[in-house]
Coordinates of C-alpha atoms in Angstrom, one line a residue:
Chain A
X1 CA 22.9 -4.7 -12.9
X2 CA 19.7 -3.9 -11.3
X3 CA 17.4 -2.7 -14.1
X4 CA 14.6 -1.8 -11.7
X5 CA 16.8 0.5 -9.7
X6 CA 18.2 2.0 -12.9
X7 CA 14.7 2.7 -14.2
X8 CA 13.6 4.2 -10.9
X9 CA 16.7 6.4 -10.7
X10 CA 16.1 7.7 -14.2
X11 CA 12.5 8.5 -13.5
X12 CA 13.0 9.4 -9.9
X13 CA 10.6 12.4 -9.6
X14 CA 7.7 10.5 -11.2
X15 CA 8.4 7.4 -9.2
X16 CA 8.6 9.4 -6.0
X17 CA 5.3 11.1 -6.6
X18 CA 3.7 7.8 -7.4
X19 CA 5.1 6.3 -4.3
X20 CA 3.9 9.2 -2.1
X21 CA 0.4 8.7 -3.7
X22 CA 0.4 5.0 -2.9
X23 CA 1.8 5.8 0.6
X24 CA -1.1 8.2 1.3
X25 CA -3.6 5.6 0.2
X26 CA -2.0 3.0 2.4
X27 CA -1.9 5.5 5.3
X28 CA -5.7 5.7 5.0
X29 CA -6.0 1.9 5.0
X30 CA -3.7 1.9 8.0
X31 CA -5.8 4.6 9.7
X32 CA -9.1 2.9 9.2
X33 CA -7.7 -0.2 11.0
X34 CA -6.3 2.1 13.7
X35 CA -9.7 3.9 14.1
X36 CA -11.4 0.5 14.5
X37 CA -8.8 -0.6 17.1
X38 CA -9.3 2.8 18.9
X39 CA -13.1 2.3 19.1
X40 CA -12.6 -1.2 20.5
X41 CA -10.0 0.1 23.0
X42 CA -12.2 3.0 24.1
X43 CA -15.3 0.8 24.4
X44 CA -13.6 -1.8 26.6
X45 CA -11.3 0.6 28.5
X46 CA -13.5 1.0 31.6
X47 CA -14.3 -2.7 31.8
X48 CA -10.7 -3.6 31.6
X49 CA -9.4 -0.9 34.0
X50 CA -12.1 -0.6 36.6
X51 CA -11.2 -3.9 38.2
X52 CA -14.7 -5.4 38.7
X53 CA -15.3 -9.1 38.5
X54 CA -19.0 -8.6 37.8
X55 CA -21.5 -5.9 37.1
X56 CA -24.9 -5.9 38.7
X57 CA -27.3 -3.9 36.5
X58 CA -31.0 -3.2 36.0
X59 CA -32.9 -6.4 35.1
X60 CA -32.7 -7.4 31.4
X61 CA -30.4 -4.6 30.5
X62 CA -26.8 -4.8 29.1
X63 CA -25.4 -2.4 31.6
X64 CA -24.7 1.3 31.8
X65 CA -22.0 1.4 29.2
X66 CA -24.4 0.0 26.5
X67 CA -27.8 1.4 27.6
X68 CA -29.6 3.1 30.4
X69 CA -29.5 1.1 33.6
X70 CA -31.1 2.1 36.9
X71 CA -30.6 0.3 40.2
X72 CA -31.6 1.4 43.7
X73 CA -28.8 2.9 45.8
X74 CA -29.3 0.4 48.5
X75 CA -28.4 -2.4 46.1
X76 CA -24.7 -1.8 47.0
X77 CA -25.4 -3.0 50.6
X78 CA -27.5 -6.0 49.5
X79 CA -24.8 -7.1 47.2
X80 CA -22.1 -6.6 49.9
X81 CA -24.0 -9.0 52.1
X82 CA -23.8 -11.9 49.6
X83 CA -21.3 -14.5 50.7
X84 CA -18.1 -14.4 48.6
X85 CA -18.4 -10.7 47.7
X86 CA -15.2 -8.9 48.7
X87 CA -16.3 -5.4 47.7
X88 CA -19.3 -3.8 46.2
X89 CA -19.1 -0.4 44.7
X90 CA -21.6 2.1 43.4
X91 CA -21.2 2.9 39.7
X92 CA -22.7 6.1 38.3
X93 CA -22.1 6.9 34.6
X94 CA -23.7 9.4 32.3
X95 CA -22.7 11.8 29.6
X96 CA -23.3 15.5 29.7
X97 CA -22.8 18.3 27.2
X98 CA -22.2 21.8 28.6
X99 CA -20.8 25.0 27.5
X100 CA -17.4 25.8 28.9
X101 CA -15.5 29.0 28.1
X102 CA -17.8 29.6 25.2
X103 CA -17.3 26.2 23.6
X104 CA -19.4 23.0 23.9
X105 CA -17.8 20.3 26.0
X106 CA -18.9 16.7 26.2
X107 CA -18.0 14.8 29.3
X108 CA -18.6 11.2 30.3
X109 CA -19.1 11.5 34.1
X110 CA -18.1 8.5 36.1
X111 CA -18.8 8.3 39.8
X112 CA -16.1 6.8 42.1
X113 CA -17.5 5.0 45.1
X114 CA -16.0 7.1 47.9
X115 CA -14.3 6.1 50.1
X116 CA -13.8 2.6 48.7
X117 CA -12.7 3.9 45.4
X118 CA -10.7 7.1 45.1
X119 CA -9.5 6.6 41.6
X120 CA -6.1 5.0 42.5
X121 CA -6.5 2.6 39.6
X122 CA -6.7 5.4 37.1
X123 CA -3.7 5.9 34.7
X124 CA -2.8 9.3 36.0
X125 CA -0.4 11.4 34.0
X126 CA -0.5 14.4 36.3
X127 CA -1.9 15.3 39.7
X128 CA -3.4 12.8 42.2
X129 CA -6.4 10.7 43.0
X130 CA -9.4 12.1 44.9
X131 CA -8.7 13.2 48.6
X132 CA -12.2 14.4 49.5
X133 CA -15.7 13.2 48.8
X134 CA -16.8 16.4 47.1
X135 CA -15.9 18.9 44.5
X136 CA -12.7 17.2 43.2
X137 CA -12.4 15.8 39.7
X138 CA -10.0 13.7 37.7
X139 CA -10.3 14.5 34.0
X140 CA -9.0 13.0 30.9
X141 CA -6.5 15.1 28.9
X142 CA -8.8 15.1 25.9
X143 CA -11.2 17.3 27.8
X144 CA -8.4 20.0 27.6
X145 CA -8.9 20.9 31.3
X146 CA -5.8 22.0 33.2
X147 CA -4.6 20.8 36.6
X148 CA -6.0 23.1 39.3
X149 CA -8.6 24.5 36.9
X150 CA -12.2 24.9 38.2
X151 CA -15.2 23.9 36.2
X152 CA -18.8 24.6 37.2
X153 CA -21.3 21.8 36.6
X154 CA -24.8 22.4 37.8
X155 CA -24.7 24.4 41.0
X156 CA -21.3 23.2 42.1
X157 CA -17.7 23.9 41.1
X158 CA -15.2 21.1 40.7
X159 CA -11.4 21.4 40.9
X160 CA -9.3 19.3 38.5
X161 CA -6.9 17.4 40.8
X162 CA -5.7 14.7 38.4
X163 CA -5.3 14.1 34.7
X164 CA -5.5 10.8 32.9
X165 CA -4.5 9.7 29.5
X166 CA -6.7 7.8 27.1
X167 CA -9.7 7.4 29.4
X168 CA -12.3 7.7 26.7
X169 CA -16.0 6.6 26.6
X170 CA -17.2 4.3 23.9
X171 CA -18.7 7.4 22.2
X172 CA -15.3 9.0 22.2
X173 CA -15.9 11.5 25.0
X174 CA -13.2 12.1 27.6
X175 CA -14.2 10.7 31.0
X176 CA -14.3 12.9 34.2
X177 CA -14.1 11.0 37.5
X178 CA -15.8 12.5 40.6
X179 CA -17.2 10.9 43.8
X180 CA -20.5 9.1 43.3
X181 CA -22.5 11.7 45.1
X182 CA -21.1 14.4 42.9
X183 CA -21.8 12.4 39.8
X184 CA -25.4 12.0 41.0
X185 CA -25.6 15.7 41.8
X186 CA -24.4 16.5 38.3
X187 CA -26.8 14.0 36.7
X188 CA -29.9 15.0 38.7
X189 CA -29.2 18.7 39.0
X190 CA -32.4 20.7 38.8
X191 CA -32.9 24.4 38.7
X192 CA -34.2 26.1 41.9
X193 CA -37.5 26.9 40.2
X194 CA -37.9 23.2 39.1
X195 CA -37.3 22.1 42.8
X196 CA -39.8 24.6 44.1
X197 CA -42.4 23.5 41.5
X198 CA -41.9 19.8 42.4
X199 CA -42.4 20.6 46.1
X200 CA -45.5 22.5 45.3
X201 CA -46.8 19.7 43.2
X202 CA -46.2 17.2 46.0
X203 CA -48.2 19.3 48.5
X204 CA -50.9 19.8 45.9
X205 CA -51.1 16.0 45.3
X206 CA -51.3 15.5 49.1
X207 CA -54.2 17.9 49.4
X208 CA -56.2 15.7 47.0
X209 CA -56.1 12.8 49.5
X210 CA -58.1 12.5 52.7
X211 CA -55.0 11.7 54.8
X212 CA -53.4 14.9 53.7
X213 CA -56.4 17.0 54.6
X214 CA -56.8 15.3 58.0
X215 CA -53.1 15.6 58.9
X216 CA -51.7 19.0 57.7
X217 CA -48.3 18.1 59.1
X218 CA -47.9 15.6 56.2
X219 CA -48.4 18.4 53.7
X220 CA -45.7 20.4 55.5
X221 CA -43.3 17.4 55.2
X222 CA -44.1 17.0 51.5
X223 CA -42.9 20.6 50.9
X224 CA -39.4 19.8 52.4
X225 CA -36.4 18.8 50.3
X226 CA -36.3 15.2 49.0
X227 CA -33.4 14.3 51.2
X228 CA -35.5 15.2 54.3
X229 CA -38.4 12.9 53.4
X230 CA -37.7 9.3 54.3
X231 CA -40.3 7.6 51.9
X232 CA -38.7 9.2 48.9
X233 CA -35.9 7.0 47.7
X234 CA -32.5 8.6 47.0
X235 CA -31.4 8.9 43.4
X236 CA -30.7 5.7 41.6
X237 CA -27.3 4.5 40.4
X238 CA -26.3 2.9 37.1
X239 CA -24.8 -0.3 38.4
X240 CA -23.0 -2.0 41.3
X241 CA -19.5 -3.3 40.8
X242 CA -18.5 -6.5 42.5
X243 CA -15.2 -8.0 43.3
X244 CA -15.2 -11.6 44.5
X245 CA -13.2 -12.6 47.5
X246 CA -10.3 -14.9 46.9
X247 CA -11.2 -18.6 47.2
X248 CA -14.8 -18.1 46.3
X249 CA -16.5 -19.3 43.1
X250 CA -17.4 -16.2 41.0
X251 CA -20.1 -18.2 39.2
X252 CA -21.7 -19.2 42.5
X253 CA -21.7 -15.5 43.6
X254 CA -23.2 -14.4 40.3
X255 CA -25.9 -17.1 40.5
X256 CA -26.9 -15.9 44.0
X257 CA -27.3 -12.3 42.9
X258 CA -28.9 -13.2 39.6
X259 CA -31.6 -15.1 41.5
X260 CA -33.0 -11.7 42.7
X261 CA -35.8 -10.6 40.5
X262 CA -34.7 -6.9 40.0
X263 CA -31.2 -7.3 38.6
X264 CA -29.1 -8.9 36.0
X265 CA -25.5 -10.0 36.6
X266 CA -22.8 -9.7 33.9
X267 CA -19.3 -11.0 34.4
X268 CA -16.5 -8.8 33.1
X269 CA -16.2 -11.0 30.0
X270 CA -20.0 -10.9 29.4
X271 CA -19.9 -7.1 29.8
X272 CA -17.0 -6.9 27.3
X273 CA -18.7 -9.2 24.8
X274 CA -22.1 -7.4 25.1
X275 CA -20.4 -4.1 24.5
X276 CA -18.4 -5.3 21.5
X277 CA -21.3 -7.2 19.9
X278 CA -23.7 -4.4 20.5
X279 CA -22.1 -1.0 20.3
X280 CA -19.1 -1.8 18.2
X281 CA -20.3 -4.5 15.9
X282 CA -21.8 -2.2 13.2
X283 CA -18.9 0.1 13.4
X284 CA -16.5 -2.9 13.1
X285 CA -18.3 -4.1 10.0
X286 CA -18.6 -0.7 8.5
X287 CA -14.9 0.1 8.9
X288 CA -13.9 -3.5 7.9
X289 CA -15.8 -3.2 4.6
X290 CA -14.4 0.3 4.0
X291 CA -11.0 -1.1 4.7
X292 CA -11.4 -3.9 2.3
X293 CA -12.7 -1.5 -0.3
X294 CA -9.7 0.8 0.2
X295 CA -7.3 -2.2 0.0
X296 CA -8.9 -3.2 -3.3
X297 CA -8.7 0.3 -4.6
X298 CA -5.1 0.5 -3.6
X299 CA -4.4 -2.7 -5.4
X300 CA -6.2 -1.5 -8.6
X301 CA -4.3 1.8 -8.5
X302 CA -1.0 0.1 -8.0
X303 CA -1.8 -2.3 -10.8
X304 CA -2.6 0.6 -13.1
X305 CA 0.5 2.5 -12.1
X306 CA 2.7 -0.5 -12.7
X307 CA 0.9 -1.3 -15.9
X308 CA 1.5 2.3 -17.1
X309 CA 5.2 2.1 -16.0
X310 CA 5.5 -1.1 -18.0
X311 CA 3.8 0.5 -21.1
X312 CA 6.3 3.3 -20.9
X313 CA 9.1 0.7 -21.1
X314 CA 7.7 -1.5 -23.8
X315 CA 10.3 -0.5 -26.3
X316 CA 13.1 -1.1 -23.8
X317 CA 11.6 -4.5 -22.9
X318 CA 11.4 -5.5 -26.5
X319 CA 15.0 -4.3 -26.9
X320 CA 16.1 -6.3 -23.9
X321 CA 14.4 -9.4 -25.4
X322 CA 16.1 -8.7 -28.7
X323 CA 19.6 -8.7 -27.1
X324 CA 18.6 -12.0 -25.4
X325 CA 17.5 -11.0 -21.9
X326 CA 15.7 -14.0 -20.4
X327 CA 12.1 -13.5 -19.2
X328 CA 13.3 -13.8 -15.6
X329 CA 15.2 -10.5 -16.0
X330 CA 12.2 -8.7 -17.3
X331 CA 9.8 -10.2 -14.8
X332 CA 12.3 -9.4 -12.0
X333 CA 12.5 -5.8 -13.1
X334 CA 8.7 -5.3 -13.0
X335 CA 8.3 -7.3 -9.8
X336 CA 11.1 -5.5 -8.0
X337 CA 9.6 -2.1 -9.0
X338 CA 6.2 -3.3 -7.7
X339 CA 7.7 -4.4 -4.4
X340 CA 9.7 -1.1 -4.0
X341 CA 6.6 0.8 -4.7
X342 CA 4.6 -1.2 -2.1
X343 CA 7.3 -1.2 0.6
X344 CA 8.2 2.5 0.2
X345 CA 4.5 3.4 0.0
X346 CA 3.9 1.4 3.2
X347 CA 6.8 3.1 4.9
X348 CA 5.6 6.6 3.9
X349 CA 2.1 5.8 4.9
X350 CA 3.3 4.6 8.3
X351 CA 5.6 7.6 8.9
X352 CA 3.1 10.2 7.8
X353 CA 0.4 8.4 9.8
X354 CA 2.4 8.6 12.9
X355 CA 2.4 12.4 12.7
X356 CA -1.2 12.8 11.5
X357 CA -3.1 10.2 13.5
X358 CA -2.5 11.9 16.9
X359 CA -4.3 15.0 15.6
X360 CA -7.5 13.0 15.0
X361 CA -10.4 13.6 17.4
X362 CA -10.6 9.9 18.2
X363 CA -7.8 7.6 19.0
X364 CA -6.1 5.8 16.1
X365 CA -4.3 2.8 17.5
X366 CA -1.8 1.0 15.2
X367 CA -1.2 -2.4 16.7
X368 CA 1.8 -4.6 15.8
X369 CA -0.5 -7.3 14.5
X370 CA -2.5 -5.0 12.3
X371 CA 0.7 -3.4 10.9
X372 CA 2.2 -6.8 10.1
X373 CA -1.1 -8.0 8.5
X374 CA -1.2 -4.9 6.3
X375 CA 2.4 -5.3 5.4
X376 CA 1.7 -8.8 4.2
X377 CA -1.3 -7.6 2.3
X378 CA 0.8 -4.8 0.7
X379 CA 3.4 -7.4 -0.4
X380 CA 0.6 -9.6 -1.8
X381 CA -1.1 -6.7 -3.7
X382 CA 2.3 -5.5 -5.0
X383 CA 2.9 -8.9 -6.5
X384 CA -0.6 -9.2 -7.8
X385 CA -0.7 -5.7 -9.2
X386 CA 2.5 -6.4 -11.1
X387 CA 1.0 -9.4 -12.9
X388 CA -0.9 -7.1 -15.4
X389 CA 2.4 -5.4 -16.3
X390 CA 4.3 -8.7 -16.5
X391 CA 1.5 -10.2 -18.7
X392 CA 1.9 -7.2 -21.0
X393 CA 5.7 -7.5 -21.0
X394 CA 5.6 -11.2 -21.8
X395 CA 3.5 -10.6 -24.8
X396 CA 5.9 -8.1 -26.4
X397 CA 7.9 -9.5 -29.3
X398 CA 11.6 -8.5 -29.7
X399 CA 10.4 -7.5 -33.2
X400 CA 8.8 -4.4 -31.7
X401 CA 12.3 -3.1 -30.8
X402 CA 12.9 -2.5 -34.5
X403 CA 9.4 -1.4 -35.5
Chain B
X1 CA 25.0 -26.4 -45.1
X2 CA 28.6 -25.2 -45.1
X3 CA 30.5 -25.3 -41.8
X4 CA 32.6 -22.3 -42.9
X5 CA 29.8 -19.9 -43.3
X6 CA 28.8 -17.3 -40.7
X7 CA 25.3 -17.1 -42.0
X8 CA 23.4 -19.3 -44.5
X9 CA 19.8 -18.9 -45.4
X10 CA 18.1 -21.5 -47.5
X11 CA 15.0 -20.5 -49.4
X12 CA 13.4 -18.4 -46.7
X13 CA 9.8 -17.6 -47.4
X14 CA 7.5 -15.5 -45.3
X15 CA 3.8 -15.4 -45.9
X16 CA 1.4 -13.1 -43.9
X17 CA -2.3 -13.9 -43.8
X18 CA -4.0 -16.5 -45.9
X19 CA -6.5 -16.9 -48.7
X20 CA -7.5 -13.5 -50.2
X21 CA -5.5 -11.6 -47.7
X22 CA -2.3 -13.6 -48.2
X23 CA 0.9 -11.5 -48.7
X24 CA 4.2 -13.0 -49.6
X25 CA 6.8 -10.7 -48.0
X26 CA 9.8 -12.9 -48.8
X27 CA 10.2 -15.6 -51.4
X28 CA 12.8 -18.3 -51.3
X29 CA 15.5 -15.9 -50.1
X30 CA 18.9 -17.5 -49.9
X31 CA 22.1 -15.9 -48.9
X32 CA 25.6 -17.0 -47.8
X33 CA 27.8 -14.8 -45.6
X34 CA 31.4 -15.9 -44.8
X35 CA 33.2 -15.0 -41.5
X36 CA 34.7 -11.5 -42.0
X37 CA 32.4 -10.7 -44.9
X38 CA 30.4 -7.5 -44.9
X39 CA 27.2 -7.7 -47.0
X40 CA 24.9 -4.9 -48.1
X41 CA 21.3 -5.5 -48.8
X42 CA 19.6 -2.9 -50.9
X43 CA 16.1 -2.5 -52.1
X44 CA 13.1 -0.2 -52.1
X45 CA 10.8 0.2 -49.1
X46 CA 8.5 -2.8 -48.7
X47 CA 10.7 -5.1 -50.7
X48 CA 11.1 -7.5 -47.7
X49 CA 14.6 -6.4 -46.5
X50 CA 13.6 -6.0 -42.8
X51 CA 11.6 -9.3 -43.0
X52 CA 14.7 -11.0 -44.2
X53 CA 16.9 -9.4 -41.5
X54 CA 14.5 -10.3 -38.7
X55 CA 14.3 -13.9 -39.9
X56 CA 18.1 -14.1 -39.9
X57 CA 18.1 -12.4 -36.5
X58 CA 15.8 -15.2 -35.2
X59 CA 13.2 -12.6 -34.2
X60 CA 10.5 -13.2 -36.9
X61 CA 10.7 -16.8 -38.0
X62 CA 10.0 -17.6 -41.7
X63 CA 7.0 -19.6 -42.9
X64 CA 9.4 -22.0 -44.6
X65 CA 13.1 -22.3 -45.3
X66 CA 16.1 -22.8 -43.0
X67 CA 18.6 -20.5 -41.2
X68 CA 22.1 -21.7 -40.3
X69 CA 24.4 -19.7 -38.1
X70 CA 28.0 -20.8 -37.9
X71 CA 27.0 -24.0 -39.6
X72 CA 24.3 -24.8 -37.1
X73 CA 20.6 -25.2 -38.0
X74 CA 18.8 -22.7 -35.7
X75 CA 15.5 -22.2 -37.6
X76 CA 13.7 -24.8 -39.7
X77 CA 10.7 -23.0 -41.0
X78 CA 8.9 -21.5 -38.1
X79 CA 10.4 -24.1 -35.7
X80 CA 13.3 -23.1 -33.4
X81 CA 16.0 -25.7 -33.2
X82 CA 17.6 -24.0 -30.1
X83 CA 16.8 -21.4 -27.4
X84 CA 16.6 -18.4 -29.7
X85 CA 16.9 -15.8 -26.9
X86 CA 20.0 -17.4 -25.6
X87 CA 21.4 -17.9 -29.1
X88 CA 20.9 -14.3 -30.0
X89 CA 22.5 -13.2 -26.7
X90 CA 25.7 -15.3 -27.4
X91 CA 26.1 -15.1 -31.1
X92 CA 24.4 -12.0 -32.5
X93 CA 24.7 -8.2 -32.4
X94 CA 21.9 -5.9 -33.6
X95 CA 22.1 -2.3 -34.8
X96 CA 19.1 -0.4 -36.1
X97 CA 18.1 2.9 -37.7
X98 CA 17.1 4.4 -34.4
X99 CA 19.9 3.9 -32.0
X100 CA 17.8 1.6 -29.8
X101 CA 19.6 2.3 -26.6
X102 CA 17.7 1.7 -23.4
X103 CA 16.8 5.2 -22.2
X104 CA 17.2 4.5 -18.5
X105 CA 20.7 3.2 -18.8
X106 CA 23.7 5.4 -19.6
X107 CA 26.0 4.7 -22.6
X108 CA 28.3 2.4 -20.5
X109 CA 25.4 0.5 -18.9
X110 CA 23.8 0.0 -22.3
X111 CA 26.9 -1.9 -23.4
X112 CA 27.4 -3.5 -20.0
X113 CA 23.9 -5.0 -19.9
X114 CA 24.6 -7.1 -23.0
X115 CA 27.8 -8.5 -21.3
X116 CA 26.1 -9.2 -18.0
X117 CA 23.2 -10.9 -19.6
X118 CA 25.8 -13.2 -21.2
X119 CA 27.2 -14.0 -17.8
X120 CA 30.1 -11.5 -17.4
X121 CA 30.7 -10.2 -13.8
X122 CA 29.9 -6.6 -13.1
X123 CA 33.5 -5.5 -12.9
X124 CA 34.6 -7.4 -16.1
X125 CA 31.5 -6.1 -18.0
X126 CA 32.2 -2.5 -16.9
X127 CA 35.9 -2.8 -18.0
X128 CA 34.9 -4.3 -21.4
X129 CA 32.2 -1.7 -21.9
X130 CA 34.6 1.1 -21.4
X131 CA 37.1 -0.5 -23.7
X132 CA 34.5 -0.8 -26.5
X133 CA 33.3 2.8 -26.0
X134 CA 36.9 3.9 -26.1
X135 CA 37.5 2.0 -29.2
X136 CA 34.5 3.7 -30.8
X137 CA 35.6 7.1 -29.6
X138 CA 32.7 7.8 -27.1
X139 CA 34.4 6.9 -23.8
X140 CA 34.1 10.5 -22.6
X141 CA 30.3 10.1 -22.9
X142 CA 30.1 6.9 -21.0
X143 CA 28.1 8.3 -18.2
X144 CA 25.6 10.1 -20.4
X145 CA 22.0 8.9 -21.0
X146 CA 21.0 8.4 -24.6
X147 CA 18.9 11.6 -24.5
X148 CA 22.1 13.5 -23.8
X149 CA 24.0 11.9 -26.8
X150 CA 24.1 13.1 -30.4
X151 CA 22.7 10.7 -33.1
X152 CA 26.3 9.7 -34.0
X153 CA 27.3 9.1 -30.4
X154 CA 24.1 7.0 -29.8
X155 CA 24.8 4.9 -32.9
X156 CA 28.4 4.3 -31.7
X157 CA 27.2 3.2 -28.3
X158 CA 24.7 0.9 -30.1
X159 CA 27.6 -0.5 -32.1
X160 CA 29.6 -1.0 -29.0
X161 CA 26.7 -3.0 -27.5
X162 CA 26.3 -5.1 -30.7
X163 CA 30.0 -5.9 -30.5
X164 CA 30.1 -6.5 -26.7
X165 CA 29.9 -10.3 -26.8
X166 CA 32.1 -10.6 -29.9
X167 CA 29.2 -12.0 -31.9
X168 CA 29.7 -14.1 -35.0
X169 CA 26.8 -12.3 -36.7
X170 CA 26.1 -8.6 -36.8
X171 CA 22.8 -7.4 -38.3
X172 CA 22.2 -3.8 -39.0
X173 CA 19.0 -2.2 -40.4
X174 CA 19.7 1.1 -42.0
X175 CA 22.2 2.1 -39.3
X176 CA 23.2 5.3 -40.9
X177 CA 19.8 6.7 -41.7
X178 CA 19.9 9.1 -38.8
X179 CA 23.5 10.2 -39.5
X180 CA 25.1 12.7 -41.9
X181 CA 27.1 11.3 -44.8
X182 CA 30.4 11.7 -43.0
X183 CA 29.2 10.0 -39.8
X184 CA 27.4 7.4 -41.9
X185 CA 30.5 6.4 -43.7
X186 CA 32.4 6.3 -40.5
X187 CA 29.9 3.8 -39.1
X188 CA 30.0 1.6 -42.2
X189 CA 33.8 1.6 -42.1
X190 CA 33.5 0.6 -38.5
X191 CA 31.4 -2.4 -39.5
X192 CA 33.9 -3.5 -42.1
X193 CA 36.7 -3.1 -39.6
X194 CA 34.9 -5.1 -36.9
X195 CA 33.9 -7.8 -39.3
X196 CA 37.4 -8.3 -40.6
X197 CA 39.0 -8.1 -37.1
X198 CA 36.5 -10.4 -35.4
X199 CA 35.7 -12.7 -38.3
X200 CA 32.0 -11.8 -38.0
X201 CA 29.5 -12.1 -40.8
X202 CA 27.8 -8.7 -41.2
X203 CA 24.6 -7.9 -43.1
X204 CA 23.7 -4.3 -43.4
X205 CA 20.3 -3.2 -44.9
X206 CA 20.9 0.2 -46.3
X207 CA 19.6 2.9 -48.7
X208 CA 22.8 4.7 -48.7
X209 CA 24.5 4.2 -52.0
X210 CA 27.4 6.5 -51.2
X211 CA 29.3 4.0 -49.0
X212 CA 28.7 0.8 -51.2
X213 CA 32.5 0.6 -51.8
X214 CA 33.0 -0.5 -48.3
X215 CA 31.0 -3.7 -48.7
X216 CA 32.4 -7.1 -49.8
X217 CA 29.1 -8.2 -51.3
X218 CA 26.0 -6.4 -52.3
X219 CA 22.6 -8.0 -52.6
X220 CA 19.4 -6.5 -53.9
X221 CA 15.9 -7.3 -52.8
X222 CA 12.8 -6.7 -54.7
X223 CA 9.3 -8.1 -54.2
X224 CA 10.6 -10.5 -51.6
X225 CA 13.3 -11.9 -53.9
X226 CA 17.0 -11.6 -53.2
X227 CA 19.6 -11.6 -55.9
X228 CA 23.4 -10.7 -55.9
X229 CA 24.1 -7.3 -57.3
X230 CA 27.8 -7.0 -57.1
X231 CA 30.6 -8.8 -55.4
X232 CA 34.0 -7.4 -54.4
X233 CA 35.0 -10.8 -52.9
X234 CA 33.7 -13.9 -54.6
X235 CA 30.9 -15.6 -52.7
X236 CA 31.5 -19.1 -51.3

């Protein structure tokens, strides 16, 4: 006869509510782990998907995904000329926040190096990759933009031609992919008045110099748009992405580029590690500590619940001892109830979490390893939390059955 | 020690506390109960009846004195001479003032658990439990939890559990206190019937003087001292 099951059956409502409570607690523990995994996944998503062997970034910076990085646009050609480089691509990346249909929308804008990169590597769930070098956009589903929808950013309007799933920036914003020139246009968009004032300022500065006064044609040139003035450099990029040609030593290629004084080279692994150590480390520690705290709280609550359940049964336990039940029967009853509570709580936590976590604004990723680890922890805390009840039960004298 | 006795106690003494706080609850209490004999133990509250019963029941060992069950020394002062839990399970049945049924088991399961703890298979224990409940007239309430049974039905189920393993010793502490006089007498008669049929030694602590005619031997206890009061059958 399974006494644990009989007791649970007799107090089913109470046990069910207790189990649901424990399940909710375990769901939060599970969710904290999932949030952490989501942050890691989001942070390293681009690095893992974009297919670059190395990142050439502004000197002494950790790259555009971690901090501001500015490199000249001609760097892409310099890098392409290095022996062993198969492809070099422009990388433009920045985050904007605009108002769209009356609501704020945050977009991580990533430039695709047209025509080398049209976004064929993106995990599209609808639509297609870019087919023209302007005014097309591939957006992540989390931005809630529809296929075929137009969105105005700066002075231009972009049509959504493709949708991706789970392409999120490390800050949790959905990524929109456009051609590099469009990404720059969005980044450096200035109002007409600002452009006119800048041109006027240029001419005014020219007038203060002798050469400007002697050659008025220079002042006329200064008033033209930036693109028409050769000495003015085009807008800068965030980084250059490099793929190494087969048969070449990536370290050798990296060493060649790193020897230039204006850039720093990170391999894919370096970039990943820098990102995790920098951006994610504090979050990891914070969530890790919070998770430990929740696990301890869950263990304490389970111990108190099991202790209370045992206190309710003290008379029955004394009676069992009186009729000669060995300690193993009583220990087994308490331990089985603890395990049932833990296992059912875990199951409830998992099932409810599966429904609730997708509604969270950031991704909650439950990995098999994390779930297995938590299951082992739940089993351990179930056993540990039953010890208090078992200790109490073992101290009861059969004499108390007749008291 | 007499091999033919179901229960024999030899000068049981129980002392609580020490020095100025010392209380002697039981003083050299000796009793002999033969197989099939039903013994009543009377006495005012605080006279030491329950202390004596729990000492014989191997629940609350005496400070000194010896307890023999079926001729076997099981308690020598506070020292156990056998595994007491196992011994109680195999040889003793208990019935108390409150029915003392396990609340999360139904009437049948309350009887069944005693059998299964003693090694019976589930099927055999279930059959035997139903037989006993039938014998005690509560088979129709077998599936009911204690809270759904009347006081008399609970007490019958408790008797069924006490009898489950055909014990050689049955100890009852005011088993009829919660029953009306008619039901109380029925339960007492039941003890006598079981004792005679199973050759079990039965000690019943009671305040109920209306059913004393049922008992073979009557002892009285006062200030921790036991003495025979009346005997229907001569003691061994």
